[in-house]
Coordinates of C-alpha atoms in Angstrom, one line a residue:
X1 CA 90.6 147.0 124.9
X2 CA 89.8 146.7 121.2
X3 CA 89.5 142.8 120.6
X4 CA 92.3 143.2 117.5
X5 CA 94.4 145.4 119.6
X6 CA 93.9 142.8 122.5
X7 CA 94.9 139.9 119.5
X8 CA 98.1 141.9 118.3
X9 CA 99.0 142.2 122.2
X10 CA 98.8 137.9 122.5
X11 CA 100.7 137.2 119.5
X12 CA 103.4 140.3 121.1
X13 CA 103.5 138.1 124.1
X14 CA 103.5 134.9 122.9
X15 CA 106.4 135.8 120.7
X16 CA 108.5 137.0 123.6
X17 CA 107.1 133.9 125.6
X18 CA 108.5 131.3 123.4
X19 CA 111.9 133.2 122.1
X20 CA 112.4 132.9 125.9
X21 CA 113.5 129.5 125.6
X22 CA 110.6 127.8 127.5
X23 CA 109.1 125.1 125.8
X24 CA 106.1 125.6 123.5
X25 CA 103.3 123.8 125.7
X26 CA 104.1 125.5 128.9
X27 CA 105.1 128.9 127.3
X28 CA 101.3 128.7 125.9
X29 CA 99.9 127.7 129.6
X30 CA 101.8 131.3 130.7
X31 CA 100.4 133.2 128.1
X32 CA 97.2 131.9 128.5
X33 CA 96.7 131.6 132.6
X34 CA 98.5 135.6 131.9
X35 CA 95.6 137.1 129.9
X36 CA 92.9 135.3 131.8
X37 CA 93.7 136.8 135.2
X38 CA 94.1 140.1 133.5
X39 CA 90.8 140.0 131.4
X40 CA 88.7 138.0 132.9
X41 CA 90.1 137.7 136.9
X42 CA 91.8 135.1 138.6
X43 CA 88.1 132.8 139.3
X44 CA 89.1 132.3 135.1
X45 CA 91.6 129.7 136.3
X46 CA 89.8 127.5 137.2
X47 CA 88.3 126.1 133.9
X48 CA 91.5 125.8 132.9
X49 CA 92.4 122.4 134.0
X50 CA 89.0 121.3 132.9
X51 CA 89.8 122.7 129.1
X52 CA 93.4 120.9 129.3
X53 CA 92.5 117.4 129.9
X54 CA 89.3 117.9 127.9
X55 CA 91.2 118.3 124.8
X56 CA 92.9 115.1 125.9
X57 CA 89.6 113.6 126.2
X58 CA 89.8 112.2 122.5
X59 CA 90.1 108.6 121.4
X60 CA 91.6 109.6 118.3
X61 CA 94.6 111.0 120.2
X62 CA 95.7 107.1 121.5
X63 CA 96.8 106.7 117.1
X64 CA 99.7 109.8 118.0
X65 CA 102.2 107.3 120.9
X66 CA 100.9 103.7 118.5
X67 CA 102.4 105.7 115.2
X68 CA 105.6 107.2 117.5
X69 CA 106.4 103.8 118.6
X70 CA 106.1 102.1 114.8
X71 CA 108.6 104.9 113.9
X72 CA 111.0 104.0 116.6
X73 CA 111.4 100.5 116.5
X74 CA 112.1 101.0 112.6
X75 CA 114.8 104.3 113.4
X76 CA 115.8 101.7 116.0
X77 CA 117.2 99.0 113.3
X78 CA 118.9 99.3 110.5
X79 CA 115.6 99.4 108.1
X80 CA 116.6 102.8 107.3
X81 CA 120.4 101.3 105.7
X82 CA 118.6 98.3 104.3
X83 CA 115.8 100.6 102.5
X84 CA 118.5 102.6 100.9
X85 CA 120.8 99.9 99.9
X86 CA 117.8 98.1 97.6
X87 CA 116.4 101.2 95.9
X88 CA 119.8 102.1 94.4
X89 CA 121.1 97.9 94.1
X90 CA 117.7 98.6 91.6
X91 CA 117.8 102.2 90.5
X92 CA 121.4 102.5 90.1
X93 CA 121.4 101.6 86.0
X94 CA 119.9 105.3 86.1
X95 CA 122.5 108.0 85.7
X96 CA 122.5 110.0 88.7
X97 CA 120.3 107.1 89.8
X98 CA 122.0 107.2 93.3
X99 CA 119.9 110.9 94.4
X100 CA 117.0 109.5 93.4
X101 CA 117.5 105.9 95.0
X102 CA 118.1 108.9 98.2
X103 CA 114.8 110.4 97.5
X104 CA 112.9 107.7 97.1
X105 CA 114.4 105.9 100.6
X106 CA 113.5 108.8 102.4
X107 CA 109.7 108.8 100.9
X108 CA 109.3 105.4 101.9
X109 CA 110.8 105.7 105.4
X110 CA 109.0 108.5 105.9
X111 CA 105.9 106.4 105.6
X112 CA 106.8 104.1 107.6
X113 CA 107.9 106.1 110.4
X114 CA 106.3 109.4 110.1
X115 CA 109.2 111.5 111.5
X116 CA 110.8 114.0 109.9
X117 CA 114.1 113.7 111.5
X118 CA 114.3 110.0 112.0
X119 CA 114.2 109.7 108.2
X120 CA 117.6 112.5 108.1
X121 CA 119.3 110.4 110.5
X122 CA 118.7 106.6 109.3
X123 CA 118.9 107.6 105.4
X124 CA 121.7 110.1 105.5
X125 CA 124.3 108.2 107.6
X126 CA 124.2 105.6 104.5
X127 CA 123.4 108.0 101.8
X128 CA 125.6 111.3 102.5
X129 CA 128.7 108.9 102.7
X130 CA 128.5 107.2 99.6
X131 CA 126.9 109.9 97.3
X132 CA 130.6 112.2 98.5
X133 CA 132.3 109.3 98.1
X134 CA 131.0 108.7 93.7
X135 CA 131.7 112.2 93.1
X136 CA 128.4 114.0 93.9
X137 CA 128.6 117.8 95.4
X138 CA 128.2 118.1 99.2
X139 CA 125.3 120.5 98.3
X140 CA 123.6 117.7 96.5
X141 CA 124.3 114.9 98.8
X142 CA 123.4 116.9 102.0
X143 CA 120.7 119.2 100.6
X144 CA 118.5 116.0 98.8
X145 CA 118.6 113.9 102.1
X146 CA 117.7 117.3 103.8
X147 CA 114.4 118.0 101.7
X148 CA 113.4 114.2 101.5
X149 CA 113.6 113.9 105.0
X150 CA 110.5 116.5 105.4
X151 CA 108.1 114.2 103.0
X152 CA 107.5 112.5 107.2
X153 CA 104.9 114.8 107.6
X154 CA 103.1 114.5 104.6
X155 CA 103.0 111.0 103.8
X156 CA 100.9 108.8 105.5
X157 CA 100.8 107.8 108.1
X158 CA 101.9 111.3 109.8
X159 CA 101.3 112.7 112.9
X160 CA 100.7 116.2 112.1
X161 CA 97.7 115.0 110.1
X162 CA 96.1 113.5 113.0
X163 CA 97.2 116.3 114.9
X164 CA 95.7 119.1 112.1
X165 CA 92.6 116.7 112.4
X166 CA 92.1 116.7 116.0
X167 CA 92.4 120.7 116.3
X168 CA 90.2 121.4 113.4
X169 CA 87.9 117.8 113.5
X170 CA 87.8 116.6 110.5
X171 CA 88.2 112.8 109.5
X172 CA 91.8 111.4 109.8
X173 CA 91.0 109.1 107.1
X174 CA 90.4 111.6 104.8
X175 CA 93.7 113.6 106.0
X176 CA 95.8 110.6 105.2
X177 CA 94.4 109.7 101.7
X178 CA 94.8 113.7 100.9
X179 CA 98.4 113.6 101.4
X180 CA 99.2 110.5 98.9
X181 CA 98.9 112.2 95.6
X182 CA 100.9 115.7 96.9
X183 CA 102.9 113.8 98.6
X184 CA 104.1 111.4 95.5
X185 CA 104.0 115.0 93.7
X186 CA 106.3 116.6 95.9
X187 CA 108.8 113.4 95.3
X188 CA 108.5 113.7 91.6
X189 CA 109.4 117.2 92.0
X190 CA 112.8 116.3 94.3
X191 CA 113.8 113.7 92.0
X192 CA 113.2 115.5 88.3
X193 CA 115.2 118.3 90.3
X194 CA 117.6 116.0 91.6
X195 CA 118.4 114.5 87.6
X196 CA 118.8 117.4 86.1
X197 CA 121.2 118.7 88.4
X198 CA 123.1 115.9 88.1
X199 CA 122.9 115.2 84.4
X200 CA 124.0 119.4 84.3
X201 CA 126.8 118.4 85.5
X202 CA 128.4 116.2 83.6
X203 CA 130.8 114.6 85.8
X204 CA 131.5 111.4 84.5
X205 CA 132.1 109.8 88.1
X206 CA 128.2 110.7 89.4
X207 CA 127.0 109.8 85.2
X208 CA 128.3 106.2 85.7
X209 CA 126.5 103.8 86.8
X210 CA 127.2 100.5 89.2
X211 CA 126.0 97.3 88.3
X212 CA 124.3 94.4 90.8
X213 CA 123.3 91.2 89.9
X214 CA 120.0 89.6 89.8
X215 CA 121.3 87.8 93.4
X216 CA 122.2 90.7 94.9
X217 CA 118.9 92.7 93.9
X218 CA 117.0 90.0 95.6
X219 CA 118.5 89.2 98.6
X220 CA 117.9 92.4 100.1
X221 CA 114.2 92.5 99.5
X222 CA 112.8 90.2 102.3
X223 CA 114.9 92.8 104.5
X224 CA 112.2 95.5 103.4
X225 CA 109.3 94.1 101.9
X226 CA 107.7 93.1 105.6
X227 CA 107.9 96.7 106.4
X228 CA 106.1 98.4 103.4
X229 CA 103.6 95.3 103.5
X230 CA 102.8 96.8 107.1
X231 CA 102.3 100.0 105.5
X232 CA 100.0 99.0 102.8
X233 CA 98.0 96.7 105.8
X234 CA 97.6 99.7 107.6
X235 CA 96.3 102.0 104.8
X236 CA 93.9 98.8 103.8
X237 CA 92.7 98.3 107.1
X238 CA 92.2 102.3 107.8
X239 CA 90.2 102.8 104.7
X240 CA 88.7 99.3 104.4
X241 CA 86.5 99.7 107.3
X242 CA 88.2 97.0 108.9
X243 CA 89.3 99.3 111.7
X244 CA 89.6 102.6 113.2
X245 CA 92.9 104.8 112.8
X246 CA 93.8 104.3 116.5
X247 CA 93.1 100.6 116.3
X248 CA 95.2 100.0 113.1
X249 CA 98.0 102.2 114.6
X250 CA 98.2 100.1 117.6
X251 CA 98.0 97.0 115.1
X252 CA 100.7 98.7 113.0
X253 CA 103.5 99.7 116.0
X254 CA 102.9 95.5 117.8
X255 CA 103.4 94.2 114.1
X256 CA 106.9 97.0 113.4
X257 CA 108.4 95.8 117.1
X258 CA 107.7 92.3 115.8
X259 CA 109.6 92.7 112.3
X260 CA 112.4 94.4 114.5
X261 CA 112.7 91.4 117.0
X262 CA 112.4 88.7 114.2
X263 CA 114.7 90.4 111.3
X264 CA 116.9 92.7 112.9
X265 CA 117.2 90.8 116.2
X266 CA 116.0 93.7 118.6
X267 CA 116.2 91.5 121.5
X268 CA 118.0 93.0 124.5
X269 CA 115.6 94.4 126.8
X270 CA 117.6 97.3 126.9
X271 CA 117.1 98.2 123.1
X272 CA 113.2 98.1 123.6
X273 CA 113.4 100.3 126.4
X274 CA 115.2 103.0 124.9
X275 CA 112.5 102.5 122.0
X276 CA 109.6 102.7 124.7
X277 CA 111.2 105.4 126.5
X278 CA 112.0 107.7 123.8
X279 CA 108.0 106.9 122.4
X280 CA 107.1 108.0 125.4
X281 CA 108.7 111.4 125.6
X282 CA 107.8 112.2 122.6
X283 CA 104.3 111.1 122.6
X284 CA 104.2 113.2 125.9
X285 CA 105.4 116.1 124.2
X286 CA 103.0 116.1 121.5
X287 CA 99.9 115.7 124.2
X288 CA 101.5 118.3 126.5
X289 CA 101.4 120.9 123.4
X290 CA 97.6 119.6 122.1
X291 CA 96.7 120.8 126.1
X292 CA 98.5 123.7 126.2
X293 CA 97.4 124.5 122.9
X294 CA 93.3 123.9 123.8
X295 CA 93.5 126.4 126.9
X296 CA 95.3 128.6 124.5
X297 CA 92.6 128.8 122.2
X298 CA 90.5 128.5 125.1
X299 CA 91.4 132.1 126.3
X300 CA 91.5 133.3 122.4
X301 CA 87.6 132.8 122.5
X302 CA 86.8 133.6 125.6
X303 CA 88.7 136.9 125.0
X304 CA 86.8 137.6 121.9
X305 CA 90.1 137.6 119.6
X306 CA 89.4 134.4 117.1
X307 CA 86.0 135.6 116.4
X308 CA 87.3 139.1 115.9
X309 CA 89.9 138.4 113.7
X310 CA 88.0 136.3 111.5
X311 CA 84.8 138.9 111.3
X312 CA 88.0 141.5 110.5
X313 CA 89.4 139.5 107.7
X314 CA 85.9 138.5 106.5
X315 CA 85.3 142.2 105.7
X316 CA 88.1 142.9 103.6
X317 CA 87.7 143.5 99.9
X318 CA 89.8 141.2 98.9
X319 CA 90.4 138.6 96.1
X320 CA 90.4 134.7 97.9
X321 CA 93.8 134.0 96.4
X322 CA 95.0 137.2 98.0
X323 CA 94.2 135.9 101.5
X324 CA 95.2 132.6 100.7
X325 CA 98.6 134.2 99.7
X326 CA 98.8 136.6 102.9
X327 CA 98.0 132.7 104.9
X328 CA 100.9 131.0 103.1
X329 CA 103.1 133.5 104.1
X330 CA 101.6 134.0 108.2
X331 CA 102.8 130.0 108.1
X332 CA 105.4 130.2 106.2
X333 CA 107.5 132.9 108.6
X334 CA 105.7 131.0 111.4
X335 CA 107.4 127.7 110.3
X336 CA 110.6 129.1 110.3
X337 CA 110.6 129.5 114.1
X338 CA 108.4 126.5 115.8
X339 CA 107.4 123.1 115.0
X340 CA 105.0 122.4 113.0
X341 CA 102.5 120.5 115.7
X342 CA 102.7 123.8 117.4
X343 CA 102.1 125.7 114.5
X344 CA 98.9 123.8 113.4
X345 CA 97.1 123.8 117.4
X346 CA 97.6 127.7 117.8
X347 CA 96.5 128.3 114.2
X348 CA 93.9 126.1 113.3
X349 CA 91.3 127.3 115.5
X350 CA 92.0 131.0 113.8
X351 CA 92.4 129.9 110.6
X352 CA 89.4 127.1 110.3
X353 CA 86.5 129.9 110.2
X354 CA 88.4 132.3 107.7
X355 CA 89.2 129.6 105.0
X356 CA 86.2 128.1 105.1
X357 CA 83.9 131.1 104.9
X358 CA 86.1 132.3 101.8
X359 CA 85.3 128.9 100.5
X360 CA 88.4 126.7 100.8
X361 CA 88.5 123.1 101.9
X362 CA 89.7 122.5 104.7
X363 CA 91.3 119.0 103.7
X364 CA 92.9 120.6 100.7
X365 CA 94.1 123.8 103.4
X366 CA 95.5 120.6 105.7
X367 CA 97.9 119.7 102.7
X368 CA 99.6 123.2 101.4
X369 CA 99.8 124.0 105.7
X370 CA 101.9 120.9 106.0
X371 CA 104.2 121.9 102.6
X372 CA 104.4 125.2 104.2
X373 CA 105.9 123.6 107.6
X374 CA 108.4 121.4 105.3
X375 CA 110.0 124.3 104.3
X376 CA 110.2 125.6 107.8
X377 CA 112.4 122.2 108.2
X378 CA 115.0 123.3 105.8
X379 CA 115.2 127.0 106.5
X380 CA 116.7 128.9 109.2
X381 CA 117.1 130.1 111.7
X382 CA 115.1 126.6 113.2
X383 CA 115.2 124.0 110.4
X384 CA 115.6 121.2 112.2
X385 CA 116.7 118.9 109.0
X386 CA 119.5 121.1 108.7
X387 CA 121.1 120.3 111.8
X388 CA 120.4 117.3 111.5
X389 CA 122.1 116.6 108.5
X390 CA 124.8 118.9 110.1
X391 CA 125.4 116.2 113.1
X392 CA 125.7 113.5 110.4
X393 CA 128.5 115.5 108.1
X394 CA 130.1 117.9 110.6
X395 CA 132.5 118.4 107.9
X396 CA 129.8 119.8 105.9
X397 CA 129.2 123.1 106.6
X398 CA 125.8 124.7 107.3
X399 CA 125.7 127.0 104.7
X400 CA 126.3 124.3 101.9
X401 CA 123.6 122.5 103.3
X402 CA 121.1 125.3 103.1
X403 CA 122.7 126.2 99.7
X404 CA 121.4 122.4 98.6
X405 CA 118.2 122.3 100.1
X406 CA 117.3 125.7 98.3
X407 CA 115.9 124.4 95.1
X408 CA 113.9 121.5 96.7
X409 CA 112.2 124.8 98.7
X410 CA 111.9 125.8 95.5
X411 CA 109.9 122.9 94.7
X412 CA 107.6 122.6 97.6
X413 CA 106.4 126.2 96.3
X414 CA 106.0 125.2 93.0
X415 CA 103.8 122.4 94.8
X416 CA 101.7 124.6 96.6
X417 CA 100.9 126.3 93.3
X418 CA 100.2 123.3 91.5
X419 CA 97.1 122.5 94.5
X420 CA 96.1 126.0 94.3
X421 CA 95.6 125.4 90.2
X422 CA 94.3 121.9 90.7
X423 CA 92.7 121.0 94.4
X424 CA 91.6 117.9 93.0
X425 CA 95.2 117.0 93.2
X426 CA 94.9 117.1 97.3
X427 CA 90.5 116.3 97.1
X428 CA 90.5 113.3 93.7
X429 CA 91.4 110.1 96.2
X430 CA 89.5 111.1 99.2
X431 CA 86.4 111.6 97.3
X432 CA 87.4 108.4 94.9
X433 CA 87.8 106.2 98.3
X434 CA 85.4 107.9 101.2
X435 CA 83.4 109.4 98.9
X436 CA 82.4 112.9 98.1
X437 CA 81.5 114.8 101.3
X438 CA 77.8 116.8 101.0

């Protein structure tokens, strides 16, 4: 069979596969082991345990359960509540100050725990509440907490970097420092958005603003201030050469289940089991799919499919941007149906050779893939934020919640077209701090 035809035929499968309702990693092992034996006989089999646990075989992987476990022990407190209450105790003398206090809670929690639904959960039970409560439309409330809830997987420290990093090897360190400016981009977007909606509006109850004292702005910083100065020790030591990114993540997750022992009393055995355990499944999770997805690949070449679909879109006569485009739009639809780890490991290794040979950096490529699956968060019929929020707000139904997300989408494109104009905006601080790669 025609390698193409043969490519069209996996992706057929591998549709069906996964719309099954079997999980991604072992839906990926089926397809796989299934197009082996019929291509290449059953004796095909037996590299595949060989190309599993070789694609486990990376010390760069150990960073993916360290970073998991500094997430939990911060969902596992109330840092999330704490975080929210002191950006709007300081940004509430802004009218409409209380979205962007939302915003800006969910960027930094984001950071710190790199996951895109922990940030919906811990934010938004605090946030939705009181933003319905001054006036603000359930659209607003619900749809802000939604879209800044993504930021986890663009902001560093974030898994799916690592994970983009590990399928398509190239340097973590560069990954991370490439998602700080369209990251802090993206956030300006959601807020300016975020303002003028509000400040549209008119309504005097959202326009007015709460005062705090001086006292009470204070007394909630020691409360957060440990936990961004873990951040920023993290970032110093990644990029100061101090340490590697698996050696400050396991630095980083010791030093967060500290904090939560010491301020937030996470004592009871119990508590730190549930925050082991839950690590645990998802770390294995995440492994599980970066196996599944290697053999997957694995079979790909070994079929002749990646290099055939790259030589085939090679030889079109077509403008860059145009693929580019034609790529933005394989992940976007692609991100509306699976998770973006699964996304990036059975794309990448397709992907890698095409944007490169049409002259595209692969670090820039890493940051408009990631915007691409944020949208795929807050859209249906998947968009895991949305239910999310959903289970916070019951009352609020689904459709106002997509209804509010829909201009922070909005956004995220306008983001994507801003690093297509300007890919300094994704390349300027890796360059600045790593230097410029040859």
């Amino acid at each position: 069979m025609d390698p193409l035809s043969l490519g069209a035929l996996v992706a057929l499968a591998t549709i069906i596969v996964l719309f099954s309702g079997i999980s991604v990693a072992a839906g990926l092992l089926v397809v796989s082991a299934g197009f082996l034996i019929l291509f290449d006989g059953l004796s095909s089999l037996q590299l595949m345990p060989e190309v599993f646990f070789g694609k486990l075989d990376n010390f760069a992987l150990l960073s993916i359960p360290m970073f998991i476990i500094m997430g939990a022990a911060i969902a596992s407190t109330r840092a999330g509540a704490d975080l929210y209450e002191a950006l709007e105790r300081w940004l509430t003398r802004v009218p409409g100050g209380l979205v962007v206090s939302n915003l800006g809670a969910c960027a930094l929690f984001s950071a710190m725990s790199g996951s895109s639904p922990a940030t919906c959960a811990a934010i938004g039970k605090m946030g939705i509440p009181e933003m319905r409560k001054r006036g603000y439309p359930d659209s607003v409330a619900a749809g802000s907490i939604a879209a800044g809830g993504t930021l986890g997987i663009l902001i560093p420290p974030s898994v799916t970097m690592i994970v983009y990093g590990i399928a398509t090897e190239t340097s973590i360190g560069r990954l991370f420092l490439a998602g700080v400016v369209p990251g802090l981009m993206l956030v300006g977007l959601f807020m300016a958005w975020s303002l003028y909606s509000t400040w549209s509006s008119g309504d005097a109850r959202v326009l007015r603003a709460t005062t705090y004292s001086w006292r009470e702005k204070v007394e909630i910083l020691p409360r957060v201030l440990p936990f961004l100065a873990i951040i920023l020790g993290v970032l110093y030591a990644m990029y100061g050469g101090i340490a590697t990114p698996s050696e400050t993540a396991a630095v980083g997750a010791l030093l967060c289940l500290l904090i939560a022992m010491v301020i937030y009393r996470l004592w009871s055995p119990a508590r730190i089991w549930d925050v082991l355990r839950d690590s645990t499944r998802e770390s294995v999770m995440i492994l599980f799919i970066i196996g599944a997805a290697g053999v997957f690949s694995y079979m790909l070449s070994s079929l002749y499919i990646t290099q055939s679909i790259a030589e085939w879109i090679g030889g079109l006569d077509v403008n860059r941007w145009v693929l580019m485009g034609m790529i933005n739009l394989f992940l976007l639809v692609a991100g509306f149906f699976l998770p973006p780890v699964a996304v990036i490991l059975m794309a990448a290794p397709i992907l890698l050779p095409i944007i490169t040979s049409a002259g595209f950096d692969p670090i820039w490529f890493a940051v408009v893939l990631t915007i691409n699956m944020e949208i795929g968060l807050i859209s249906p019929p998947v968009g895991l934020n949305l239910y999310v929020i959903n289970g916070i707000a019951p009352d609020i139904k689904l459709k106002t919640i997509l209804v509010g997300s829909l201009p922070y989408v909005a956004c995220m494109v306008v983001a994507i077209l801003l690093l297509c104009l300007f890919p300094g905006l994704a390349l300027w601080l890796p360059d600045l701090v790593m230097g410029a790669e040859l």
